[in-house]
mmCIF file of C-alpha atoms in Angstrom:
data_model
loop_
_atom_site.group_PDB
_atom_site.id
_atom_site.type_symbol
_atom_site.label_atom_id
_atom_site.label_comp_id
_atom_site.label_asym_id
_atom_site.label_seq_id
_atom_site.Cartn_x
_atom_site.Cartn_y
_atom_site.Cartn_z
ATOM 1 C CA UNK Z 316 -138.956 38.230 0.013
ATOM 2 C CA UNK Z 317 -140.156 41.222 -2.539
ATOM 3 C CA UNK Z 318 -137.808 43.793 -3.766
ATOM 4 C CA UNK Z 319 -138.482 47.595 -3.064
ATOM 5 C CA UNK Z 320 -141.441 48.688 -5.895
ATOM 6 C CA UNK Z 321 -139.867 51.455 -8.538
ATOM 7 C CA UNK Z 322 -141.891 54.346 -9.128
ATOM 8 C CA UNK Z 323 -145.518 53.906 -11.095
ATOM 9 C CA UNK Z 324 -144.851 54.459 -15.154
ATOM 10 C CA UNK Z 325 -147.833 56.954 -15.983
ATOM 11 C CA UNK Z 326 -147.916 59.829 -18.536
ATOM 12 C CA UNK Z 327 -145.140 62.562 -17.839
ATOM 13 C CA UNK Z 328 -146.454 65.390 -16.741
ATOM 14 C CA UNK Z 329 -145.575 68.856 -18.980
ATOM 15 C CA UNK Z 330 -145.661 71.871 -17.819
ATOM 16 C CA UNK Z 331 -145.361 75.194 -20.049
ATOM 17 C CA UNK Z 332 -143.353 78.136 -18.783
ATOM 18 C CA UNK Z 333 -145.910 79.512 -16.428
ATOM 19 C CA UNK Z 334 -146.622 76.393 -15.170
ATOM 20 C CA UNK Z 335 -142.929 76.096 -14.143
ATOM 21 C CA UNK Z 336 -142.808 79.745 -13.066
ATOM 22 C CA UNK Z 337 -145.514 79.066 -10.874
ATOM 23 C CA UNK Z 338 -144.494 75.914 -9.129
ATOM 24 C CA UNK Z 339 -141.062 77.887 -8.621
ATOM 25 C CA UNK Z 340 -142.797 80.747 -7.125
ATOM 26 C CA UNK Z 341 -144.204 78.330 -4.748
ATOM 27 C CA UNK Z 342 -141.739 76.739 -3.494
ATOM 28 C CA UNK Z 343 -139.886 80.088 -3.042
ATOM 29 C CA UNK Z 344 -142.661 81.232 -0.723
ATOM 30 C CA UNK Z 345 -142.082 78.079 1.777
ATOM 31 C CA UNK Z 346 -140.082 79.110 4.941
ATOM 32 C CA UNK Z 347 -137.319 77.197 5.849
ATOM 33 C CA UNK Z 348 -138.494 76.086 9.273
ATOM 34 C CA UNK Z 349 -141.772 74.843 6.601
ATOM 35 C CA UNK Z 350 -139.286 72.629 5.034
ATOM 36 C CA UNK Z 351 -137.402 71.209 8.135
ATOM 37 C CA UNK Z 352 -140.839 70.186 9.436
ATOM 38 C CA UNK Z 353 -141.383 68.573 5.903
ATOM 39 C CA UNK Z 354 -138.528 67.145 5.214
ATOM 40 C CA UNK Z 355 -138.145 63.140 6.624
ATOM 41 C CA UNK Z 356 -135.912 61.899 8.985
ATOM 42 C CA UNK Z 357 -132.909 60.200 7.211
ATOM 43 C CA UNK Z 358 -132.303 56.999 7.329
ATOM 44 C CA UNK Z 359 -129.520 54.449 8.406
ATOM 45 C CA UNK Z 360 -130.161 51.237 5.779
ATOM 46 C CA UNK Z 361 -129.731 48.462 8.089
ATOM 47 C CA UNK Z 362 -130.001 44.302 7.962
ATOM 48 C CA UNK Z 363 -131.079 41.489 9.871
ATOM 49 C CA UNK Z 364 -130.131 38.555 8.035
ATOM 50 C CA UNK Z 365 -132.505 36.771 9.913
ATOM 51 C CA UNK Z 366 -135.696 38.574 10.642
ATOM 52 C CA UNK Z 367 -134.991 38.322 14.553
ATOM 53 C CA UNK Z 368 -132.083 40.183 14.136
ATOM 54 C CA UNK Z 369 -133.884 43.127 12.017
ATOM 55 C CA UNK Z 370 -136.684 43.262 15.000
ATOM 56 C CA UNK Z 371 -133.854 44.092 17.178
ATOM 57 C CA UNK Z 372 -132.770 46.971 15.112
ATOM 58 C CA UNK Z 373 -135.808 48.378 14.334
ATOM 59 C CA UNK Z 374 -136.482 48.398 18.406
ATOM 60 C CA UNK Z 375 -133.126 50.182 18.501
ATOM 61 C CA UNK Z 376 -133.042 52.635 15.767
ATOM 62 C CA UNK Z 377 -137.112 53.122 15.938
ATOM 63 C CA UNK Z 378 -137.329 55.649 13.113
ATOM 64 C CA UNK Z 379 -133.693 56.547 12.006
ATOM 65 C CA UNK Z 380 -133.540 53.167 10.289
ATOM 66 C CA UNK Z 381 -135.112 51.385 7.291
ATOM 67 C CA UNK Z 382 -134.672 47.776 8.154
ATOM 68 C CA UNK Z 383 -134.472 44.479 5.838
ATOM 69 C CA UNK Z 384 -134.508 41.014 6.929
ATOM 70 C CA UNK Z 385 -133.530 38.590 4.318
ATOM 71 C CA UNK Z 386 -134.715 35.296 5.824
ATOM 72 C CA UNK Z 387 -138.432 35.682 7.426
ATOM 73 C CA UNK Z 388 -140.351 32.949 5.637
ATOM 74 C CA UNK Z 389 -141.171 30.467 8.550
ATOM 75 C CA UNK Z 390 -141.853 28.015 5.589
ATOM 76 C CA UNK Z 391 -137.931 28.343 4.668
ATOM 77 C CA UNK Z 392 -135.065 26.053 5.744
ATOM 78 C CA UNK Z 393 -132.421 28.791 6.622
ATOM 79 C CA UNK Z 394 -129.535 26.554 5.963
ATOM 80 C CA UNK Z 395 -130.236 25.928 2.730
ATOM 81 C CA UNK Z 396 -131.210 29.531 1.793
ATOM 82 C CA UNK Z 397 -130.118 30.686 -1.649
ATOM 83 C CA UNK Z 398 -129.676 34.338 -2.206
ATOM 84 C CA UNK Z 399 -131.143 35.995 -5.155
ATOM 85 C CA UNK Z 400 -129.624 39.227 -6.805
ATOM 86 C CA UNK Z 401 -131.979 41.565 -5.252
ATOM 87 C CA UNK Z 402 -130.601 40.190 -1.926
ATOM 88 C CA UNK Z 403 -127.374 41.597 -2.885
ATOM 89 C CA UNK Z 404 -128.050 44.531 -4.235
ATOM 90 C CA UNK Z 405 -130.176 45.201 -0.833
ATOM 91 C CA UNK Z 406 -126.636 44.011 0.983
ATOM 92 C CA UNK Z 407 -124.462 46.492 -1.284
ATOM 93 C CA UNK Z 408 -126.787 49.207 0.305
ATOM 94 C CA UNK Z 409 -126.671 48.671 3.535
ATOM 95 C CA UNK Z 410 -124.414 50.289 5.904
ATOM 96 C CA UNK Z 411 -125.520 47.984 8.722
ATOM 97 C CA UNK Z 412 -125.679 44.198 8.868
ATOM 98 C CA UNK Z 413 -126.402 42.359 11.487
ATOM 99 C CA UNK Z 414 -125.610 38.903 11.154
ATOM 100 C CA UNK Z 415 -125.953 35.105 12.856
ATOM 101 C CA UNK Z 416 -122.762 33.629 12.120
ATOM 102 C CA UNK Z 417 -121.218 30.528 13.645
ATOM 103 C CA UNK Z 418 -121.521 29.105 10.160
ATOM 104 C CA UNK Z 419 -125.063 29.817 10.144
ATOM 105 C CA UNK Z 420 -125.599 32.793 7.364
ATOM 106 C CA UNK Z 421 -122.155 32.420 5.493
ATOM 107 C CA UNK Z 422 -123.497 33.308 2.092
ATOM 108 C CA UNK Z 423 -124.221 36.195 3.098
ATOM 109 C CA UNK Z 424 -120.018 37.231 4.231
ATOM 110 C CA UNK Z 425 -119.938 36.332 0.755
ATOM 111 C CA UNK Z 426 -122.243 38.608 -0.849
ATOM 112 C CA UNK Z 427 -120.755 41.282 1.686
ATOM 113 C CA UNK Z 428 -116.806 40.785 0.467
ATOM 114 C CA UNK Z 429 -118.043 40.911 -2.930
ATOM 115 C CA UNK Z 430 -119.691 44.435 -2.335
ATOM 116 C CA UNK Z 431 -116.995 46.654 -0.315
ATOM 117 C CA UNK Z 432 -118.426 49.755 1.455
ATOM 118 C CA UNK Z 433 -115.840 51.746 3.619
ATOM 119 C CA UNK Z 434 -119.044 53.061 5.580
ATOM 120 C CA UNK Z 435 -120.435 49.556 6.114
ATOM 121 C CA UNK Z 436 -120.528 48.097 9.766
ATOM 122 C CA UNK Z 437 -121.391 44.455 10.211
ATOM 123 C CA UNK Z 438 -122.606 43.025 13.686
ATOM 124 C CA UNK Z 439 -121.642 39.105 13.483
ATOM 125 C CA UNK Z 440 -122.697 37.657 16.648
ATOM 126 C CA UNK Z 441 -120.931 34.702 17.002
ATOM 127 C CA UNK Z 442 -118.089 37.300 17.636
ATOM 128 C CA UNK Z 443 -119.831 39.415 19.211
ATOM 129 C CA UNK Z 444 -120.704 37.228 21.986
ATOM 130 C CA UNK Z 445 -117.012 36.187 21.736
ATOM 131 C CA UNK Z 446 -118.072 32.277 21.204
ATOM 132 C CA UNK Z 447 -115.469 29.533 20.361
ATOM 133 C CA UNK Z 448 -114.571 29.000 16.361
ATOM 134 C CA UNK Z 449 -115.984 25.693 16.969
ATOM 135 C CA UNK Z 450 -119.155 26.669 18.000
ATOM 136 C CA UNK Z 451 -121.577 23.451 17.528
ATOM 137 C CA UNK Z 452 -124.701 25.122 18.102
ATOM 138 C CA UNK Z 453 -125.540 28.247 15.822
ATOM 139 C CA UNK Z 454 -128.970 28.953 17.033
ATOM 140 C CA UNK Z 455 -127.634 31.978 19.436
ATOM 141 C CA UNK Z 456 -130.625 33.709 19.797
ATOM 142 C CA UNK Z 457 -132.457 31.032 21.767
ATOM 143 C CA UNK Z 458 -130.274 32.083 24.602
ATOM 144 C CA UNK Z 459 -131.571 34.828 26.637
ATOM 145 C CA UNK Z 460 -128.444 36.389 27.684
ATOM 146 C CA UNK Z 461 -127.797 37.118 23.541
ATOM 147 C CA UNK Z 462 -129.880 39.707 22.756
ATOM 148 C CA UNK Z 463 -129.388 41.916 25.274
ATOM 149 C CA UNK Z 464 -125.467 42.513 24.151
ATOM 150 C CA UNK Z 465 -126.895 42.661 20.257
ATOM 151 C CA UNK Z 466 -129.245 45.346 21.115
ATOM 152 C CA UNK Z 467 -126.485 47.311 22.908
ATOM 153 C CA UNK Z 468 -124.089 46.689 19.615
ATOM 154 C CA UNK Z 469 -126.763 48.037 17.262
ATOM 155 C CA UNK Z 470 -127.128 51.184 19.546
ATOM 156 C CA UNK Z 471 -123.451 51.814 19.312
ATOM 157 C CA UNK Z 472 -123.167 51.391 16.049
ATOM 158 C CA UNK Z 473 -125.877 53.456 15.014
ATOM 159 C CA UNK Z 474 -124.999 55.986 17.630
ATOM 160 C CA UNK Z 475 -121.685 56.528 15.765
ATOM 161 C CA UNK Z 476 -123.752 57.186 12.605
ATOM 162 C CA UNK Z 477 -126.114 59.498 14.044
ATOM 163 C CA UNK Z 478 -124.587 61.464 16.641
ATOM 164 C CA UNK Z 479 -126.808 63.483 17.343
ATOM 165 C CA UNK Z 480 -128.999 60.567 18.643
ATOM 166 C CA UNK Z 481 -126.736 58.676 20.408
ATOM 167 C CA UNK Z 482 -128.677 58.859 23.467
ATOM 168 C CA UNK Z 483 -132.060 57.724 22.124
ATOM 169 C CA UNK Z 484 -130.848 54.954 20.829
ATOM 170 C CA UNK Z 485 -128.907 54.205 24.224
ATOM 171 C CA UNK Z 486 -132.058 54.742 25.770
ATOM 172 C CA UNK Z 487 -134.135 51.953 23.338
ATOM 173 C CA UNK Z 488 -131.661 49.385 24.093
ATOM 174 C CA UNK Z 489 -131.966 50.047 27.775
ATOM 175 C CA UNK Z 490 -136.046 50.016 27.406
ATOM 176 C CA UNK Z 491 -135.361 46.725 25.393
ATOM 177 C CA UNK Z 492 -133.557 44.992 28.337
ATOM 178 C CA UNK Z 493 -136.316 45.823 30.541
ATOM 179 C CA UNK Z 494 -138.503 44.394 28.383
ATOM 180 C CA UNK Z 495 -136.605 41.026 28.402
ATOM 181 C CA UNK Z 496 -137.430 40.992 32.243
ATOM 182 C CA UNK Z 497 -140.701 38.932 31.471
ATOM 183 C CA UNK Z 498 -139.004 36.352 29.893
ATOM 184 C CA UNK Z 499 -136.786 36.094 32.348
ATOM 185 C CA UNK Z 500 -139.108 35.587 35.389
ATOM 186 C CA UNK Z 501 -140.634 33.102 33.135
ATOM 187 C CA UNK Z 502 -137.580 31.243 32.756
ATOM 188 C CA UNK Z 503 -136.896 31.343 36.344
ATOM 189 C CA UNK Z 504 -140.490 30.086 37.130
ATOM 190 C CA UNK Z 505 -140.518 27.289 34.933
ATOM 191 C CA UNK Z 506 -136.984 26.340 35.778
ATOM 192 C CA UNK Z 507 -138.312 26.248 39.982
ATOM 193 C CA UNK Z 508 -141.655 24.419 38.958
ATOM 194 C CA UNK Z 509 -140.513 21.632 36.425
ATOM 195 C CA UNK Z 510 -136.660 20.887 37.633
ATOM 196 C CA UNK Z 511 -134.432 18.694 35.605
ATOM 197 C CA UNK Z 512 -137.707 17.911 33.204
ATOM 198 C CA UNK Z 513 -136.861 15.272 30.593
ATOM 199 C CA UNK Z 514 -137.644 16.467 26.807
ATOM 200 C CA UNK Z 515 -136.461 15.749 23.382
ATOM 201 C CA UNK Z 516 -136.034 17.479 20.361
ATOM 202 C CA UNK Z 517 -135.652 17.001 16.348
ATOM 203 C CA UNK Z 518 -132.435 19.771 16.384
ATOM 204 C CA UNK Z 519 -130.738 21.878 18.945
ATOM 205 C CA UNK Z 520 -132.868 24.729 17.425
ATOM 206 C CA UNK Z 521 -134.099 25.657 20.996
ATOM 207 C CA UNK Z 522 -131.324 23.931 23.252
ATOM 208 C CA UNK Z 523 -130.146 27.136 24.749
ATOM 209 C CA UNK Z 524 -133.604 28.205 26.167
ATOM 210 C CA UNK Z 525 -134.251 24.292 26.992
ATOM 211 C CA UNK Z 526 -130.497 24.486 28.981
ATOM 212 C CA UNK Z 527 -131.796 28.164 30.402
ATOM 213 C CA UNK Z 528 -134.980 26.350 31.561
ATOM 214 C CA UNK Z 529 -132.847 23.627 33.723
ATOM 215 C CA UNK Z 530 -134.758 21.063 31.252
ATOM 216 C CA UNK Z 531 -132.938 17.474 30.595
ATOM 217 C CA UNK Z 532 -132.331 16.752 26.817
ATOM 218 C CA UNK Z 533 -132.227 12.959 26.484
ATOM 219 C CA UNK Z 534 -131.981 13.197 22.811
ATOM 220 C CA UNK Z 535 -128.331 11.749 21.584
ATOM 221 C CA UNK Z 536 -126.514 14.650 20.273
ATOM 222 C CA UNK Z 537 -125.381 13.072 17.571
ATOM 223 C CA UNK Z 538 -128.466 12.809 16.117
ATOM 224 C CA UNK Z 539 -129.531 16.112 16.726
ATOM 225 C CA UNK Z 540 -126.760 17.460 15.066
ATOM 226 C CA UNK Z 541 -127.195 14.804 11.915
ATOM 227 C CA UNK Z 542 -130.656 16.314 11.385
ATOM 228 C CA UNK Z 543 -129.329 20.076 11.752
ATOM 229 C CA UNK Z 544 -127.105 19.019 9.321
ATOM 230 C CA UNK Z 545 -128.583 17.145 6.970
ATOM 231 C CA UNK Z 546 -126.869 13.721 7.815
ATOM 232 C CA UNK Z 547 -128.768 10.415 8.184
ATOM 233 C CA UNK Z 548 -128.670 9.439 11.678
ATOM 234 C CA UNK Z 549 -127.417 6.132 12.146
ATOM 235 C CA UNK Z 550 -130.190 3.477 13.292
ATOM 236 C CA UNK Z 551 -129.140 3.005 16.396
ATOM 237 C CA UNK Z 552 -129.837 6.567 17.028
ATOM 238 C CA UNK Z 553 -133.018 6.432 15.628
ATOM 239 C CA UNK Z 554 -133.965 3.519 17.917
ATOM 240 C CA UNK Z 555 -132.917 5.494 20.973
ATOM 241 C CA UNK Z 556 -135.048 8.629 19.989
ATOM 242 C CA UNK Z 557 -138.279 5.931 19.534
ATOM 243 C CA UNK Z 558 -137.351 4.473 23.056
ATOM 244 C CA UNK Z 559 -137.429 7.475 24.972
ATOM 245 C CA UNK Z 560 -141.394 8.889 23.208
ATOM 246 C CA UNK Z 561 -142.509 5.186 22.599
ATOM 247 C CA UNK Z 562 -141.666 4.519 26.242
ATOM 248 C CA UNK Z 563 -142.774 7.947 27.367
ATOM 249 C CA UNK Z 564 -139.088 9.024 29.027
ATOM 250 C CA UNK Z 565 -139.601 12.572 28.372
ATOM 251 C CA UNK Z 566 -142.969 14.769 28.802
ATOM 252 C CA UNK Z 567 -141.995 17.117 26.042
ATOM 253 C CA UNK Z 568 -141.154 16.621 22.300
ATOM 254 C CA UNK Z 569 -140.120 19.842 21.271
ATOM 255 C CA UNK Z 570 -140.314 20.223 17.097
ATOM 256 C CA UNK Z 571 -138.537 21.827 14.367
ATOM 257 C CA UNK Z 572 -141.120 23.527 12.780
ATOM 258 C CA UNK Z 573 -139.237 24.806 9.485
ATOM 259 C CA UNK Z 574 -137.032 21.279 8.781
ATOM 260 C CA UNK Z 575 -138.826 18.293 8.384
ATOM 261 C CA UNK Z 576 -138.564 15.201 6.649
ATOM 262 C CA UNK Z 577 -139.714 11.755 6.817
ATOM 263 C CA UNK Z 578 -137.545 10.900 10.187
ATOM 264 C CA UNK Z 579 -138.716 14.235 12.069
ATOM 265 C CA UNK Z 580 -142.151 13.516 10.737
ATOM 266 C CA UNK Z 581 -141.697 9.743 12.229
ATOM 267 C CA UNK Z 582 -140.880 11.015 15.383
ATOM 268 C CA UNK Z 583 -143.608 13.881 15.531
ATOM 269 C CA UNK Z 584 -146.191 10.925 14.853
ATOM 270 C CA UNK Z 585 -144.683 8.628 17.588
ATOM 271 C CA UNK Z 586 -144.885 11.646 20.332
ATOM 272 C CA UNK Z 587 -148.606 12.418 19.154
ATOM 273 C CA UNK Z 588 -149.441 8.476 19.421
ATOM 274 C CA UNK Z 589 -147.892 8.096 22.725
ATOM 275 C CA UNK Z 590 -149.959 11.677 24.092
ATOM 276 C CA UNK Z 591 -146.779 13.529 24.718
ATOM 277 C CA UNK Z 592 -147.079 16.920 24.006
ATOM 278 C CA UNK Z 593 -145.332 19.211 21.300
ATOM 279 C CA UNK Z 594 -143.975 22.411 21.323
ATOM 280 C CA UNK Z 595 -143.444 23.878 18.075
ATOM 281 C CA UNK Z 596 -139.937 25.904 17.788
ATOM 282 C CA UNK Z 597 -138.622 28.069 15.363
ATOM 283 C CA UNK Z 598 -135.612 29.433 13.445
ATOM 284 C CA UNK Z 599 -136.786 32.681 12.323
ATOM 285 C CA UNK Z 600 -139.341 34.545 14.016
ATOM 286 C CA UNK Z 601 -143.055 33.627 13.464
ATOM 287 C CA UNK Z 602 -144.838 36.558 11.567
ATOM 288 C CA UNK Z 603 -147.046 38.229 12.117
ATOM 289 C CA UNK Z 604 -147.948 39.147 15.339
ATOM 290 C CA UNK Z 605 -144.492 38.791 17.015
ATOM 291 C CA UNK Z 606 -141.209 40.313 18.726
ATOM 292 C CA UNK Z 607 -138.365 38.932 19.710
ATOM 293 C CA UNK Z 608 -139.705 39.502 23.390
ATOM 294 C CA UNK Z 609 -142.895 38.043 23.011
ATOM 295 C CA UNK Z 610 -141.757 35.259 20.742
ATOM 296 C CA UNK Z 611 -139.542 33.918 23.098
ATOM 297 C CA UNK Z 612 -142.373 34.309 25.894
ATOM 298 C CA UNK Z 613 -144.736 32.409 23.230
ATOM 299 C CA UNK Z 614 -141.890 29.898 23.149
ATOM 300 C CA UNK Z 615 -141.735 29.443 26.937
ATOM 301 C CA UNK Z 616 -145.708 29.817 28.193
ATOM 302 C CA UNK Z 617 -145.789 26.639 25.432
ATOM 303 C CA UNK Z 618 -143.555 24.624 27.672
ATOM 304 C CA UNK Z 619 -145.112 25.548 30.565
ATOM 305 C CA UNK Z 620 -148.574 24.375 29.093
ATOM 306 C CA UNK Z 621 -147.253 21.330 27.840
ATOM 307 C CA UNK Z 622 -146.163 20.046 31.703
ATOM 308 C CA UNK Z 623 -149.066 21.957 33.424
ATOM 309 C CA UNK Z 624 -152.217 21.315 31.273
ATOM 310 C CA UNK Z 625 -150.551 18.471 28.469
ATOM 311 C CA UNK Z 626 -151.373 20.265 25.859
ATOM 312 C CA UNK Z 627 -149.660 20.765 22.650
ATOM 313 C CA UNK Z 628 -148.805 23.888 21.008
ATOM 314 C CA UNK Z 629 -147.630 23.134 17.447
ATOM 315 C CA UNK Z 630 -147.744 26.031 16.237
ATOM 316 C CA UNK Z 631 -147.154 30.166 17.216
ATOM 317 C CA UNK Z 632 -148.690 30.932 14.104
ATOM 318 C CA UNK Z 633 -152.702 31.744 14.057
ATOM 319 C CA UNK Z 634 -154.429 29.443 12.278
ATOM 320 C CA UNK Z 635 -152.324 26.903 11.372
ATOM 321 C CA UNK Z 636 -151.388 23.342 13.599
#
């Protein structure tokens, strides 16, 4: 992520006594209603810690906000992000945040504790959504009844920073639950033309879409949740994850793009050598090219393609497999 450029250095400009005069004059001579046309919208500095998150408000807030998101790189393990000291100084700023929690992003409660701001509102949703404490799975946003309840948050929020547009910004996070209906008569479709399809996975990085989708996860949870969290799965595990793509149990492997290592990478050879197809899956949104809408259709369409036509989609991101 780049910080915010500073001003060019060039030679200072000088300006004698007329030339000051004169630019006074001028500015004299503009009418107010001149300068009101002129003069930019303010801006509410807002967050995503992830970059999903910062889509959302930038659908919300449209052009009443200037939006960050600190983790976008789809190259980037999130749980082992370090932040740098232009990501707090950009979180010191802010008087939004909208973060994942469920232990997902807790550097950053950190690196907000350590900068207090009376005028700061932070949108964790893991509490938002009112989820256990214990909450295995962090990867909220793969469920499709999340973002609809974030997107209202962020309108209220910024609603009781700028009054005056309350309504619009009602009014975008209505528009953006209409715009979820796609993906929802996609889930509904798949979930009435595949039933109870078998599939495994590297991590429960998708599992709540997979769950939405009525799919069957025959992966052992414990060694999803060893590779989510870095723990070597024991072999026995490992054995039962070969059995079900060397034997061909399941008709989708769905992959981890953005955490691999030598066991995910075993696995991801064993599906392609046994012709089952991949679907690619991610934990921040792919960029370019995407929303949070259309990512999760991408994410979707690629199941259906896998069971309709067997074929793989590796990758949401142009060019690359």
């Amino acid at each position: 992520m780049s910080e915010q450029n500073t001003a060019p250095r060039g030679s200072r400009l000088r300006l004698n006594a007329m030339g000051v005069l004169a630019a006074m004059t001028a500015l004299l001579s503009v009418s107010p209603q001149t300068l009101a046309a002129e003069t930019p919208h303010p801006h509410i500095h807002a967050i995503g810690v992830e970059n999903q998150y910062a889509d959302i408000i930038s659908q919300i807030g449209g052009k009443y906000v200037e939006v960050t998101s600190l983790i976008s790189d789809p190259n980037t393990d999130p749980h082992s992000f370090e932040a740098s000291p232009g990501i707090a100084r950009q979180i010191a700023n802010a008087t939004l945040i909208v973060e994942n929690g469920a232990g997902y992003d807790d550097w950053a409660d950190k690196l907000i504790a350590a900068s207090p701001n009376a005028g700061r509102q932070v949108i964790n949703v893991h509490s938002l959504l009112k989820l256990p404490a214990d909450t295995a799975n962090p990867h909220l946003w793969y469920d499709p009844q999340t973002m609809p309840v974030v997107a209202d948050a962020i309108a209220e929020q910024l609603a009781s920073k700028m009054p005056e547009h309350a309504a619009e910004f009602r009014q975008n996070a209505g528009k953006f639950r209409q715009s979820m209906e796609p993906v929802n008569a996609a889930i509904t479709a798949f979930k009435r033309d595949f039933p109870a399809t078998p599939v495994a996975v590297t991590e429960p990085v998708a599992d709540y879409l997979l769950k939405a989708m009525g799919t069957q996860n025959l992966t052992p949870a414990a060694l999803e949740y060893g590779i989510m969290n870095d723990i070597d799965p024991a072999p026995q595990l490992v054995s039962e994850q070969n059995e079900l793509l060397a034997q061909r149990k399941v008709r989708v492997f769905v992959y981890n793009q953005q955490v691999t290592d030598p066991i995910t990478s075993h696995f991801l050879a064993l599906a392609r050598k046994n012709q089952i197809p991949v679907v690619g899956v991610y934990e921040t949104m792919p960029e370019p090219g995407y929303h949070y809408q259309s990512w999760m259709l991408a994410e979707v369409s690629a199941l259906r393609k896998a069971l309709s036509d067997r074929v793989s989609t590796e990758s949401l991101i142009a060019g690359k497999q």
